[in-house]
PDB file of C-alpha atoms in Angstrom:
ATOM      1  CA  MET A   1      36.146  -2.753 -39.971  1.00 33.00           C
ATOM      2  CA  ALA A   2      37.868  -1.779 -36.692  1.00 33.00           C
ATOM      3  CA  THR A   3      35.528  -0.943 -33.862  1.00 34.00           C
ATOM      4  CA  VAL A   4      36.085   2.238 -31.870  1.00 37.00           C
ATOM      5  CA  ASN A   5      35.660   2.418 -28.152  1.00 39.00           C
ATOM      6  CA  GLN A   6      33.413  -0.720 -28.023  1.00 38.00           C
ATOM      7  CA  SER A   7      33.736  -1.889 -24.376  1.00 32.00           C
ATOM      8  CA  PRO A   8      31.636  -4.607 -22.713  1.00 28.00           C
ATOM      9  CA  MET A   9      29.474  -3.836 -19.667  1.00 30.00           C
ATOM     10  CA  GLN A  10      31.500  -4.104 -16.590  1.00 35.00           C
ATOM     11  CA  GLN A  11      30.468  -6.249 -13.670  1.00 33.00           C
ATOM     12  CA  THR A  12      31.423  -5.697  -9.989  1.00 32.00           C
ATOM     13  CA  ASN A  13      30.485  -8.127  -7.242  1.00 32.00           C
ATOM     14  CA  GLY A  14      27.672  -9.477  -9.382  1.00 34.00           C
ATOM     15  CA  GLU A  15      26.175  -5.909  -9.873  1.00 38.00           C
ATOM     16  CA  THR A  16      26.192  -3.878 -13.068  1.00 45.00           C
ATOM     17  CA  ALA A  17      28.811  -1.194 -12.717  1.00 55.00           C
ATOM     18  CA  ALA A  18      28.087   2.348 -13.850  1.00 70.00           C
ATOM     19  CA  PRO A  19      31.506   3.699 -14.867  1.00 79.00           C
ATOM     20  CA  LEU A  20      30.391   7.102 -16.330  1.00 79.00           C
ATOM     21  CA  ALA A  21      28.062   7.801 -13.430  1.00 78.00           C
ATOM     22  CA  ASP A  22      30.817   6.884 -10.964  1.00 78.00           C
ATOM     23  CA  ALA A  23      33.390   8.992 -12.722  1.00 77.00           C
ATOM     24  CA  VAL A  24      31.115  12.066 -12.738  1.00 74.00           C
ATOM     25  CA  ARG A  25      30.055  11.522  -9.162  1.00 74.00           C
ATOM     26  CA  THR A  26      33.768  11.319  -8.077  1.00 73.00           C
ATOM     27  CA  GLU A  27      34.520  14.620  -9.788  1.00 72.00           C
ATOM     28  CA  LEU A  28      31.522  16.406  -8.447  1.00 72.00           C
ATOM     29  CA  LEU A  29      32.463  15.460  -4.911  1.00 69.00           C
ATOM     30  CA  GLY A  30      35.263  17.983  -5.063  1.00 67.00           C
ATOM     31  CA  LEU A  31      32.850  20.659  -6.508  1.00 65.00           C
ATOM     32  CA  SER A  32      30.175  20.635  -3.968  1.00 60.00           C
ATOM     33  CA  SER A  33      31.215  24.044  -2.602  1.00 62.00           C
ATOM     34  CA  GLU A  34      30.943  25.594  -6.079  1.00 60.00           C
ATOM     35  CA  LEU A  35      27.788  23.746  -7.284  1.00 57.00           C
ATOM     36  CA  GLY A  36      25.955  23.571  -4.037  1.00 58.00           C
ATOM     37  CA  SER A  37      25.290  20.576  -1.996  1.00 60.00           C
ATOM     38  CA  ASP A  38      21.914  19.829  -3.743  1.00 65.00           C
ATOM     39  CA  ALA A  39      23.593  19.680  -7.269  1.00 63.00           C
ATOM     40  CA  ALA A  40      26.415  17.537  -6.050  1.00 64.00           C
ATOM     41  CA  LEU A  41      23.986  15.140  -4.292  1.00 67.00           C
ATOM     42  CA  CYS A  42      22.083  14.763  -7.585  1.00 68.00           C
ATOM     43  CA  PHE A  43      24.841  12.449  -8.567  1.00 69.00           C
ATOM     44  CA  VAL A  44      26.205  11.312  -5.196  1.00 65.00           C
ATOM     45  CA  ALA A  45      23.208  10.120  -3.312  1.00 71.00           C
ATOM     46  CA  PRO A  46      22.319   6.480  -3.967  1.00 69.00           C
ATOM     47  CA  GLY A  47      19.525   6.134  -6.471  1.00 78.00           C
ATOM     48  CA  ALA A  48      19.624   9.958  -7.335  1.00 79.00           C
ATOM     49  CA  ALA A  49      18.180  10.997 -10.757  1.00 77.00           C
ATOM     50  CA  GLY A  50      21.493  12.130 -12.214  1.00 76.00           C
ATOM     51  CA  ALA A  51      23.291   8.949 -11.322  1.00 78.00           C
ATOM     52  CA  LEU A  52      20.415   6.778 -12.684  1.00 81.00           C
ATOM     53  CA  ALA A  53      20.493   8.786 -15.935  1.00 80.00           C
ATOM     54  CA  LEU A  54      24.178   7.887 -16.547  1.00 80.00           C
ATOM     55  CA  ALA A  55      23.960   4.383 -14.997  1.00 82.00           C
ATOM     56  CA  GLY A  56      23.812   2.667 -18.354  1.00 84.00           C
ATOM     57  CA  PHE A  57      26.936   4.167 -19.898  1.00 85.00           C
ATOM     58  CA  GLU A  58      30.614   3.410 -20.093  1.00 85.00           C
ATOM     59  CA  LEU A  59      33.397   5.905 -19.340  1.00 82.00           C
ATOM     60  CA  ASP A  60      33.566   6.622 -23.093  1.00 82.00           C
ATOM     61  CA  GLY A  61      29.902   7.438 -23.271  1.00 83.00           C
ATOM     62  CA  GLU A  62      28.921   4.221 -25.095  1.00 85.00           C
ATOM     63  CA  LEU A  63      25.825   2.450 -24.006  1.00 85.00           C
ATOM     64  CA  SER A  64      26.840  -0.482 -21.685  1.00 84.00           C
ATOM     65  CA  SER A  65      24.103  -2.743 -23.025  1.00 81.00           C
ATOM     66  CA  GLY A  66      25.218  -2.428 -26.748  1.00 80.00           C
ATOM     67  CA  ASN A  67      23.644  -0.570 -29.669  1.00 82.00           C
ATOM     68  CA  LEU A  68      21.369   2.295 -29.229  1.00 87.00           C
ATOM     69  CA  PRO A  69      17.596   1.708 -30.036  1.00 90.00           C
ATOM     70  CA  ALA A  70      16.461   2.939 -33.454  1.00 93.00           C
ATOM     71  CA  CYS A  71      14.157   5.629 -31.928  1.00 93.00           C
ATOM     72  CA  ALA A  72      17.005   7.403 -30.066  1.00 90.00           C
ATOM     73  CA  PHE A  73      17.588  10.981 -31.023  1.00 89.00           C
ATOM     74  CA  ASN A  74      14.234  11.177 -32.837  1.00 91.00           C
ATOM     75  CA  ASP A  75      11.672  13.711 -31.627  1.00 89.00           C
ATOM     76  CA  LEU A  76       7.861  13.511 -31.585  1.00 91.00           C
ATOM     77  CA  TYR A  77       7.766  15.725 -34.741  1.00 92.00           C
ATOM     78  CA  LYS A  78       8.748  12.547 -36.712  1.00 95.00           C
ATOM     79  CA  TRP A  79       5.629  10.683 -35.530  1.00 96.00           C
ATOM     80  CA  SER A  80       3.280  13.610 -35.821  1.00 95.00           C
ATOM     81  CA  MET A  81       4.255  14.187 -39.423  1.00 96.00           C
ATOM     82  CA  LEU A  82       3.984  10.491 -40.313  1.00 96.00           C
ATOM     83  CA  PRO A  83       0.235  10.501 -41.206  1.00 96.00           C
ATOM     84  CA  VAL A  84       0.945  13.386 -43.583  1.00 96.00           C
ATOM     85  CA  ILE A  85       3.886  11.632 -45.178  1.00 97.00           C
ATOM     86  CA  ARG A  86       1.896   8.345 -45.671  1.00 96.00           C
ATOM     87  CA  SER A  87      -1.007  10.302 -47.188  1.00 96.00           C
ATOM     88  CA  ILE A  88       1.270  11.832 -49.743  1.00 97.00           C
ATOM     89  CA  GLU A  89       2.940   8.529 -50.432  1.00 96.00           C
ATOM     90  CA  ARG A  90      -0.318   6.798 -51.096  1.00 95.00           C
ATOM     91  CA  ASP A  91      -1.263   9.555 -53.522  1.00 96.00           C
ATOM     92  CA  HIS A  92       1.799   8.412 -55.503  1.00 96.00           C
ATOM     93  CA  ALA A  93       1.333   4.689 -55.432  1.00 93.00           C
ATOM     94  CA  ASP A  94       3.384   4.273 -52.217  1.00 91.00           C
ATOM     95  CA  ASP A  95       6.512   5.111 -54.056  1.00 90.00           C
ATOM     96  CA  VAL A  96       7.947   8.389 -52.823  1.00 94.00           C
ATOM     97  CA  ARG A  97      11.787   8.063 -52.424  1.00 94.00           C
ATOM     98  CA  VAL A  98      13.742  10.834 -50.818  1.00 95.00           C
ATOM     99  CA  VAL A  99      17.425  11.648 -50.308  1.00 95.00           C
ATOM    100  CA  PHE A 100      18.495  13.289 -47.073  1.00 96.00           C
ATOM    101  CA  ALA A 101      21.885  14.920 -47.393  1.00 95.00           C
ATOM    102  CA  LEU A 102      23.964  15.672 -44.221  1.00 93.00           C
ATOM    103  CA  ASN A 103      25.026  19.280 -44.158  1.00 90.00           C
ATOM    104  CA  ILE A 104      28.177  20.024 -42.150  1.00 90.00           C
ATOM    105  CA  ARG A 105      28.227  23.791 -41.785  1.00 88.00           C
ATOM    106  CA  SER A 106      31.716  24.038 -40.333  1.00 90.00           C
ATOM    107  CA  GLN A 107      34.253  24.342 -43.131  1.00 91.00           C
ATOM    108  CA  PRO A 108      37.052  22.937 -40.972  1.00 92.00           C
ATOM    109  CA  GLU A 109      34.988  19.940 -40.110  1.00 94.00           C
ATOM    110  CA  ARG A 110      33.992  19.390 -43.763  1.00 93.00           C
ATOM    111  CA  ASP A 111      37.813  19.503 -44.678  1.00 93.00           C
ATOM    112  CA  ALA A 112      38.626  17.086 -41.933  1.00 94.00           C
ATOM    113  CA  LEU A 113      35.963  14.587 -43.023  1.00 94.00           C
ATOM    114  CA  ALA A 114      37.128  14.851 -46.771  1.00 93.00           C
ATOM    115  CA  ARG A 115      40.784  14.488 -45.857  1.00 92.00           C
ATOM    116  CA  ALA A 116      40.061  11.481 -43.525  1.00 92.00           C
ATOM    117  CA  ALA A 117      38.044   9.725 -46.310  1.00 91.00           C
ATOM    118  CA  ALA A 118      40.945  10.254 -48.755  1.00 90.00           C
ATOM    119  CA  GLU A 119      43.821   9.396 -46.439  1.00 89.00           C
ATOM    120  CA  GLY A 120      42.316   7.094 -43.729  1.00 86.00           C
ATOM    121  CA  GLY A 121      43.028   7.490 -40.085  1.00 87.00           C
ATOM    122  CA  THR A 122      41.073   7.403 -36.873  1.00 91.00           C
ATOM    123  CA  LEU A 123      38.337   9.877 -37.937  1.00 93.00           C
ATOM    124  CA  HIS A 124      37.670   7.854 -41.071  1.00 92.00           C
ATOM    125  CA  ALA A 125      37.358   4.662 -38.971  1.00 92.00           C
ATOM    126  CA  ARG A 126      35.098   6.437 -36.428  1.00 93.00           C
ATOM    127  CA  VAL A 127      32.743   7.576 -39.189  1.00 94.00           C
ATOM    128  CA  ASN A 128      32.651   4.320 -40.966  1.00 93.00           C
ATOM    129  CA  TRP A 129      31.903   2.540 -37.687  1.00 93.00           C
ATOM    130  CA  ALA A 130      29.213   4.988 -36.585  1.00 94.00           C
ATOM    131  CA  LEU A 131      27.431   4.610 -40.024  1.00 95.00           C
ATOM    132  CA  SER A 132      27.616   0.797 -39.953  1.00 94.00           C
ATOM    133  CA  ALA A 133      26.163   0.755 -36.427  1.00 94.00           C
ATOM    134  CA  LEU A 134      23.027   2.270 -37.775  1.00 95.00           C
ATOM    135  CA  SER A 135      22.325  -1.153 -39.325  1.00 94.00           C
ATOM    136  CA  ARG A 136      22.372  -2.688 -35.838  1.00 94.00           C
ATOM    137  CA  ARG A 137      19.989  -0.231 -34.272  1.00 94.00           C
ATOM    138  CA  LEU A 138      16.625  -2.116 -34.154  1.00 95.00           C
ATOM    139  CA  PHE A 139      13.169  -0.582 -33.668  1.00 96.00           C
ATOM    140  CA  ASP A 140      11.317  -1.503 -30.409  1.00 94.00           C
ATOM    141  CA  ARG A 141       7.760  -1.815 -31.599  1.00 94.00           C
ATOM    142  CA  SER A 142       6.278  -1.099 -28.166  1.00 94.00           C
ATOM    143  CA  VAL A 143       8.324   2.270 -27.891  1.00 94.00           C
ATOM    144  CA  PHE A 144       7.393   3.163 -31.375  1.00 96.00           C
ATOM    145  CA  MET A 145       3.743   2.678 -30.788  1.00 95.00           C
ATOM    146  CA  GLY A 146       3.843   4.540 -27.546  1.00 94.00           C
ATOM    147  CA  ALA A 147       5.020   7.644 -29.339  1.00 94.00           C
ATOM    148  CA  ALA A 148       2.469   7.028 -32.155  1.00 94.00           C
ATOM    149  CA  GLU A 149      -0.476   6.779 -29.798  1.00 93.00           C
ATOM    150  CA  GLY A 150      -3.536   8.527 -31.214  1.00 93.00           C
ATOM    151  CA  LEU A 151      -2.124   8.890 -34.743  1.00 94.00           C
ATOM    152  CA  GLY A 152      -4.100   5.912 -36.166  1.00 93.00           C
ATOM    153  CA  LEU A 153      -1.197   4.348 -37.986  1.00 94.00           C
ATOM    154  CA  ASP A 154      -2.060   1.304 -40.017  1.00 94.00           C
ATOM    155  CA  ALA A 155      -0.276  -2.047 -39.464  1.00 94.00           C
ATOM    156  CA  GLN A 156       1.445  -1.795 -42.959  1.00 93.00           C
ATOM    157  CA  THR A 157       3.105   1.485 -41.990  1.00 95.00           C
ATOM    158  CA  VAL A 158       4.339   0.150 -38.565  1.00 96.00           C
ATOM    159  CA  ASP A 159       5.639  -3.020 -40.145  1.00 95.00           C
ATOM    160  CA  SER A 160       7.366  -1.192 -42.873  1.00 95.00           C
ATOM    161  CA  ILE A 161       9.225   0.946 -40.298  1.00 96.00           C
ATOM    162  CA  CYS A 162       9.693  -1.428 -37.318  1.00 96.00           C
ATOM    163  CA  GLY A 163       9.434  -4.723 -38.987  1.00 94.00           C
ATOM    164  CA  PRO A 164       6.881  -7.441 -38.274  1.00 92.00           C
ATOM    165  CA  ALA A 165       6.272  -8.437 -34.646  1.00 89.00           C
ATOM    166  CA  GLY A 166       9.074 -10.541 -33.648  1.00 90.00           C
ATOM    167  CA  ALA A 167      11.360  -9.595 -36.441  1.00 93.00           C
ATOM    168  CA  PRO A 168      12.507  -5.970 -35.657  1.00 95.00           C
ATOM    169  CA  ARG A 169      13.884  -3.955 -38.501  1.00 95.00           C
ATOM    170  CA  ALA A 170      16.984  -1.730 -38.334  1.00 96.00           C
ATOM    171  CA  LEU A 171      17.333   1.987 -39.386  1.00 96.00           C
ATOM    172  CA  LEU A 172      19.653   1.035 -42.126  1.00 95.00           C
ATOM    173  CA  ASP A 173      19.504  -1.700 -44.752  1.00 94.00           C
ATOM    174  CA  VAL A 174      22.340  -1.047 -47.132  1.00 93.00           C
ATOM    175  CA  LEU A 175      25.642   0.856 -46.489  1.00 93.00           C
ATOM    176  CA  GLU A 176      27.846   2.087 -49.359  1.00 91.00           C
ATOM    177  CA  LEU A 177      31.142   3.671 -48.613  1.00 88.00           C
ATOM    178  CA  ASP A 178      32.483   5.380 -51.685  1.00 74.00           C
ATOM    179  CA  ALA A 179      36.006   6.536 -50.747  1.00 54.00           C
ATOM    180  CA  PRO A 180      39.526   5.366 -51.735  1.00 57.00           C
ATOM    181  CA  THR A 181      40.152   3.902 -48.239  1.00 50.00           C
ATOM    182  CA  ALA A 182      36.701   2.564 -47.541  1.00 45.00           C
ATOM    183  CA  GLN A 183      36.901  -0.514 -45.359  1.00 43.00           C
ATOM    184  CA  VAL A 184      33.411  -1.729 -46.261  1.00 40.00           C
ATOM    185  CA  ARG A 185      32.097  -1.374 -49.784  1.00 40.00           C
ATOM    186  CA  ARG A 186      28.516  -2.705 -49.277  1.00 42.00           C
ATOM    187  CA  THR A 187      26.772  -4.320 -46.462  1.00 43.00           C
ATOM    188  CA  ARG A 188      23.211  -5.423 -45.836  1.00 45.00           C
ATOM    189  CA  ASN A 189      21.515  -5.676 -42.565  1.00 48.00           C
ATOM    190  CA  SER A 190      20.382  -9.226 -41.841  1.00 48.00           C
ATOM    191  CA  PRO A 191      20.260 -10.348 -45.631  1.00 49.00           C
ATOM    192  CA  GLN A 192      18.719 -13.688 -44.627  1.00 46.00           C
ATOM    193  CA  GLN A 193      15.970 -12.107 -42.600  1.00 44.00           C
ATOM    194  CA  GLN A 194      15.244  -9.635 -45.440  1.00 46.00           C
ATOM    195  CA  ALA A 195      14.952 -12.542 -47.921  1.00 47.00           C
ATOM    196  CA  GLU A 196      12.570 -14.298 -45.535  1.00 41.00           C
ATOM    197  CA  ARG A 197      10.435 -11.309 -45.256  1.00 44.00           C
ATOM    198  CA  ALA A 198      10.591 -10.635 -49.069  1.00 47.00           C
ATOM    199  CA  VAL A 199      11.265  -6.944 -48.575  1.00 51.00           C
ATOM    200  CA  PRO A 200      11.105  -5.283 -51.912  1.00 52.00           C
ATOM    201  CA  THR A 201      14.226  -3.312 -53.018  1.00 67.00           C
ATOM    202  CA  LYS A 202      12.413  -0.006 -53.140  1.00 77.00           C
ATOM    203  CA  ASP A 203      11.506  -0.400 -49.393  1.00 88.00           C
ATOM    204  CA  LEU A 204      15.176  -0.414 -48.344  1.00 93.00           C
ATOM    205  CA  VAL A 205      17.002   2.464 -46.770  1.00 95.00           C
ATOM    206  CA  THR A 206      20.573   3.065 -48.046  1.00 94.00           C
ATOM    207  CA  VAL A 207      23.196   5.246 -46.471  1.00 95.00           C
ATOM    208  CA  ARG A 208      26.117   6.190 -48.818  1.00 93.00           C
ATOM    209  CA  THR A 209      29.215   8.379 -48.676  1.00 93.00           C
ATOM    210  CA  ARG A 210      30.622   9.948 -51.733  1.00 90.00           C
ATOM    211  CA  LEU A 211      33.992  11.715 -51.749  1.00 90.00           C
ATOM    212  CA  GLU A 212      33.919  14.751 -54.175  1.00 89.00           C
ATOM    213  CA  ALA A 213      37.377  15.948 -55.257  1.00 87.00           C
ATOM    214  CA  ALA A 214      38.484  19.473 -55.072  1.00 85.00           C
ATOM    215  CA  ASP A 215      37.883  21.633 -58.225  1.00 86.00           C
ATOM    216  CA  ALA A 216      40.536  24.366 -58.538  1.00 84.00           C
ATOM    217  CA  VAL A 217      38.661  25.870 -61.547  1.00 86.00           C
ATOM    218  CA  ALA A 218      35.280  26.154 -59.586  1.00 84.00           C
ATOM    219  CA  GLY A 219      37.120  27.037 -56.482  1.00 83.00           C
ATOM    220  CA  THR A 220      35.575  24.352 -54.349  1.00 85.00           C
ATOM    221  CA  SER A 221      37.265  22.148 -51.880  1.00 89.00           C
ATOM    222  CA  ALA A 222      37.075  18.350 -51.472  1.00 89.00           C
ATOM    223  CA  ARG A 223      33.950  17.189 -49.643  1.00 91.00           C
ATOM    224  CA  LEU A 224      32.542  13.946 -48.272  1.00 93.00           C
ATOM    225  CA  HIS A 225      28.924  13.681 -49.007  1.00 93.00           C
ATOM    226  CA  VAL A 226      26.791  11.597 -46.540  1.00 95.00           C
ATOM    227  CA  GLU A 227      23.358  10.767 -47.811  1.00 95.00           C
ATOM    228  CA  ALA A 228      20.355   8.534 -46.828  1.00 96.00           C
ATOM    229  CA  GLU A 229      17.965   7.341 -49.549  1.00 95.00           C
ATOM    230  CA  GLY A 230      14.822   5.367 -49.365  1.00 95.00           C
ATOM    231  CA  PRO A 231      11.074   5.608 -48.673  1.00 96.00           C
ATOM    232  CA  TRP A 232      10.098   8.840 -47.133  1.00 97.00           C
ATOM    233  CA  HIS A 233       8.386   7.339 -44.107  1.00 97.00           C
ATOM    234  CA  ARG A 234      11.583   5.304 -43.272  1.00 97.00           C
ATOM    235  CA  VAL A 235      14.195   8.024 -44.093  1.00 97.00           C
ATOM    236  CA  THR A 236      12.490  10.503 -41.862  1.00 97.00           C
ATOM    237  CA  PHE A 237      13.596   8.402 -38.830  1.00 97.00           C
ATOM    238  CA  MET A 238      17.166   8.157 -40.159  1.00 96.00           C
ATOM    239  CA  GLU A 239      17.828  11.854 -40.481  1.00 95.00           C
ATOM    240  CA  THR A 240      18.674  12.751 -36.902  1.00 95.00           C
ATOM    241  CA  PRO A 241      20.560   9.509 -36.085  1.00 95.00           C
ATOM    242  CA  LEU A 242      22.701  10.085 -39.125  1.00 96.00           C
ATOM    243  CA  MET A 243      23.569  13.543 -38.099  1.00 95.00           C
ATOM    244  CA  GLN A 244      24.248  12.356 -34.563  1.00 94.00           C
ATOM    245  CA  ALA A 245      26.536   9.619 -35.855  1.00 95.00           C
ATOM    246  CA  VAL A 246      28.811  11.897 -37.874  1.00 96.00           C
ATOM    247  CA  HIS A 247      28.932  14.718 -35.369  1.00 94.00           C
ATOM    248  CA  GLU A 248      29.665  12.329 -32.516  1.00 93.00           C
ATOM    249  CA  SER A 249      32.509  10.924 -34.567  1.00 94.00           C
ATOM    250  CA  LEU A 250      33.893  14.518 -35.101  1.00 95.00           C
ATOM    251  CA  LEU A 251      33.513  15.164 -31.223  1.00 93.00           C
ATOM    252  CA  ARG A 252      35.339  12.031 -30.223  1.00 92.00           C
ATOM    253  CA  GLU A 253      38.146  12.751 -32.638  1.00 93.00           C
ATOM    254  CA  ARG A 254      38.553  16.316 -31.244  1.00 92.00           C
ATOM    255  CA  LEU A 255      38.484  15.070 -27.654  1.00 91.00           C
ATOM    256  CA  GLN A 256      41.212  12.513 -28.509  1.00 90.00           C
ATOM    257  CA  HIS A 257      43.463  15.224 -29.842  1.00 90.00           C
ATOM    258  CA  GLU A 258      42.779  17.513 -26.944  1.00 88.00           C
ATOM    259  CA  GLY A 259      43.504  14.721 -24.434  1.00 89.00           C
ATOM    260  CA  THR A 260      40.013  15.341 -22.913  1.00 86.00           C
ATOM    261  CA  THR A 261      38.085  12.247 -21.586  1.00 82.00           C
ATOM    262  CA  TYR A 262      34.381  11.947 -22.534  1.00 82.00           C
ATOM    263  CA  ALA A 263      33.530  12.026 -18.840  1.00 76.00           C
ATOM    264  CA  ARG A 264      35.196  15.415 -18.327  1.00 79.00           C
ATOM    265  CA  TRP A 265      33.684  16.776 -21.583  1.00 83.00           C
ATOM    266  CA  GLY A 266      30.252  15.648 -20.423  1.00 76.00           C
ATOM    267  CA  LYS A 267      30.732  17.252 -17.010  1.00 71.00           C
ATOM    268  CA  ALA A 268      31.688  20.570 -18.575  1.00 75.00           C
ATOM    269  CA  ALA A 269      28.740  20.425 -20.845  1.00 73.00           C
ATOM    270  CA  ARG A 270      26.376  19.894 -17.848  1.00 67.00           C
ATOM    271  CA  PHE A 271      28.049  22.611 -15.730  1.00 65.00           C
ATOM    272  CA  PRO A 272      29.579  24.979 -18.234  1.00 61.00           C
ATOM    273  CA  THR A 273      30.081  27.853 -15.736  1.00 56.00           C
ATOM    274  CA  THR A 274      32.301  25.697 -13.523  1.00 53.00           C
ATOM    275  CA  PHE A 275      34.967  24.908 -16.009  1.00 51.00           C
ATOM    276  CA  THR A 276      37.443  26.731 -18.186  1.00 52.00           C
ATOM    277  CA  PRO A 277      36.277  26.255 -21.844  1.00 49.00           C
ATOM    278  CA  SER A 278      38.243  23.867 -24.107  1.00 52.00           C
ATOM    279  CA  PRO A 279      40.841  25.529 -26.175  1.00 53.00           C
ATOM    280  CA  PRO A 280      40.237  25.682 -29.937  1.00 50.00           C
ATOM    281  CA  PRO A 281      40.878  22.349 -31.727  1.00 50.00           C
ATOM    282  CA  PRO A 282      44.612  21.958 -32.686  1.00 48.00           C
ATOM    283  CA  PRO A 283      45.487  22.833 -36.268  1.00 46.00           C
ATOM    284  CA  PHE A 284      46.625  19.253 -37.086  1.00 44.00           C
ATOM    285  CA  PHE A 285      42.968  18.077 -36.729  1.00 50.00           C
ATOM    286  CA  PHE A 286      40.764  20.954 -37.883  1.00 48.00           C
TER     287      PHE A 286
END
């Protein structure tokens, strides 16, 4: 599968470069009169909070150090509900499997995803890459336990989600892309490690895509279904990252067609009153 916008961390004079922070800082220097000196200095001053927040990202918004951690994009609600989820699972012999189905509310975006799955192209490659990247997003046990403080989670629950100490587990175990132009049919995250840990099949999290053809009689258009299936206590941490992966793919495709850089889009998102809104997406995309 081809990667999309995967760039290594840049080095300058032996120090880690911060391309996105530098780009935003440079553009904000010309806006100090509109934003106010304090806002501009938030990114310009050495060690400023704004600059530090962007320091770990490349120009395209990708994390310089590699894959995002598994906990990224999940809120504390996931942890606070975990004791309830585990209680219900134990009432059903620890075998409650759920399916989370991604709901794209925008019809043009739904059409774009279905068309890309059927015909291929950059959007199809972006979505496939973003979904496969979920299998490389590992849990940091210390971060997970920091958010779980006071919840009284047992070791079995933590091991099932994060993996045993020293053998971190990923968000995703199995990826199944069901589309005519799918570049990867089925992949497993660290199959050797899974065999060594003897993870039972029912404990795995599977993400699959399913292309549904248009039905003229029923009056429905083609649609790409994106679903995550697995144990409830694991799928709950997959939901938001799955949504983020697909929506970010749509965003990056739109920016490419608009000729807008990620840095400029991010700047406009942070200071929306300073810039002219982006025009509607061109018809050849959405």
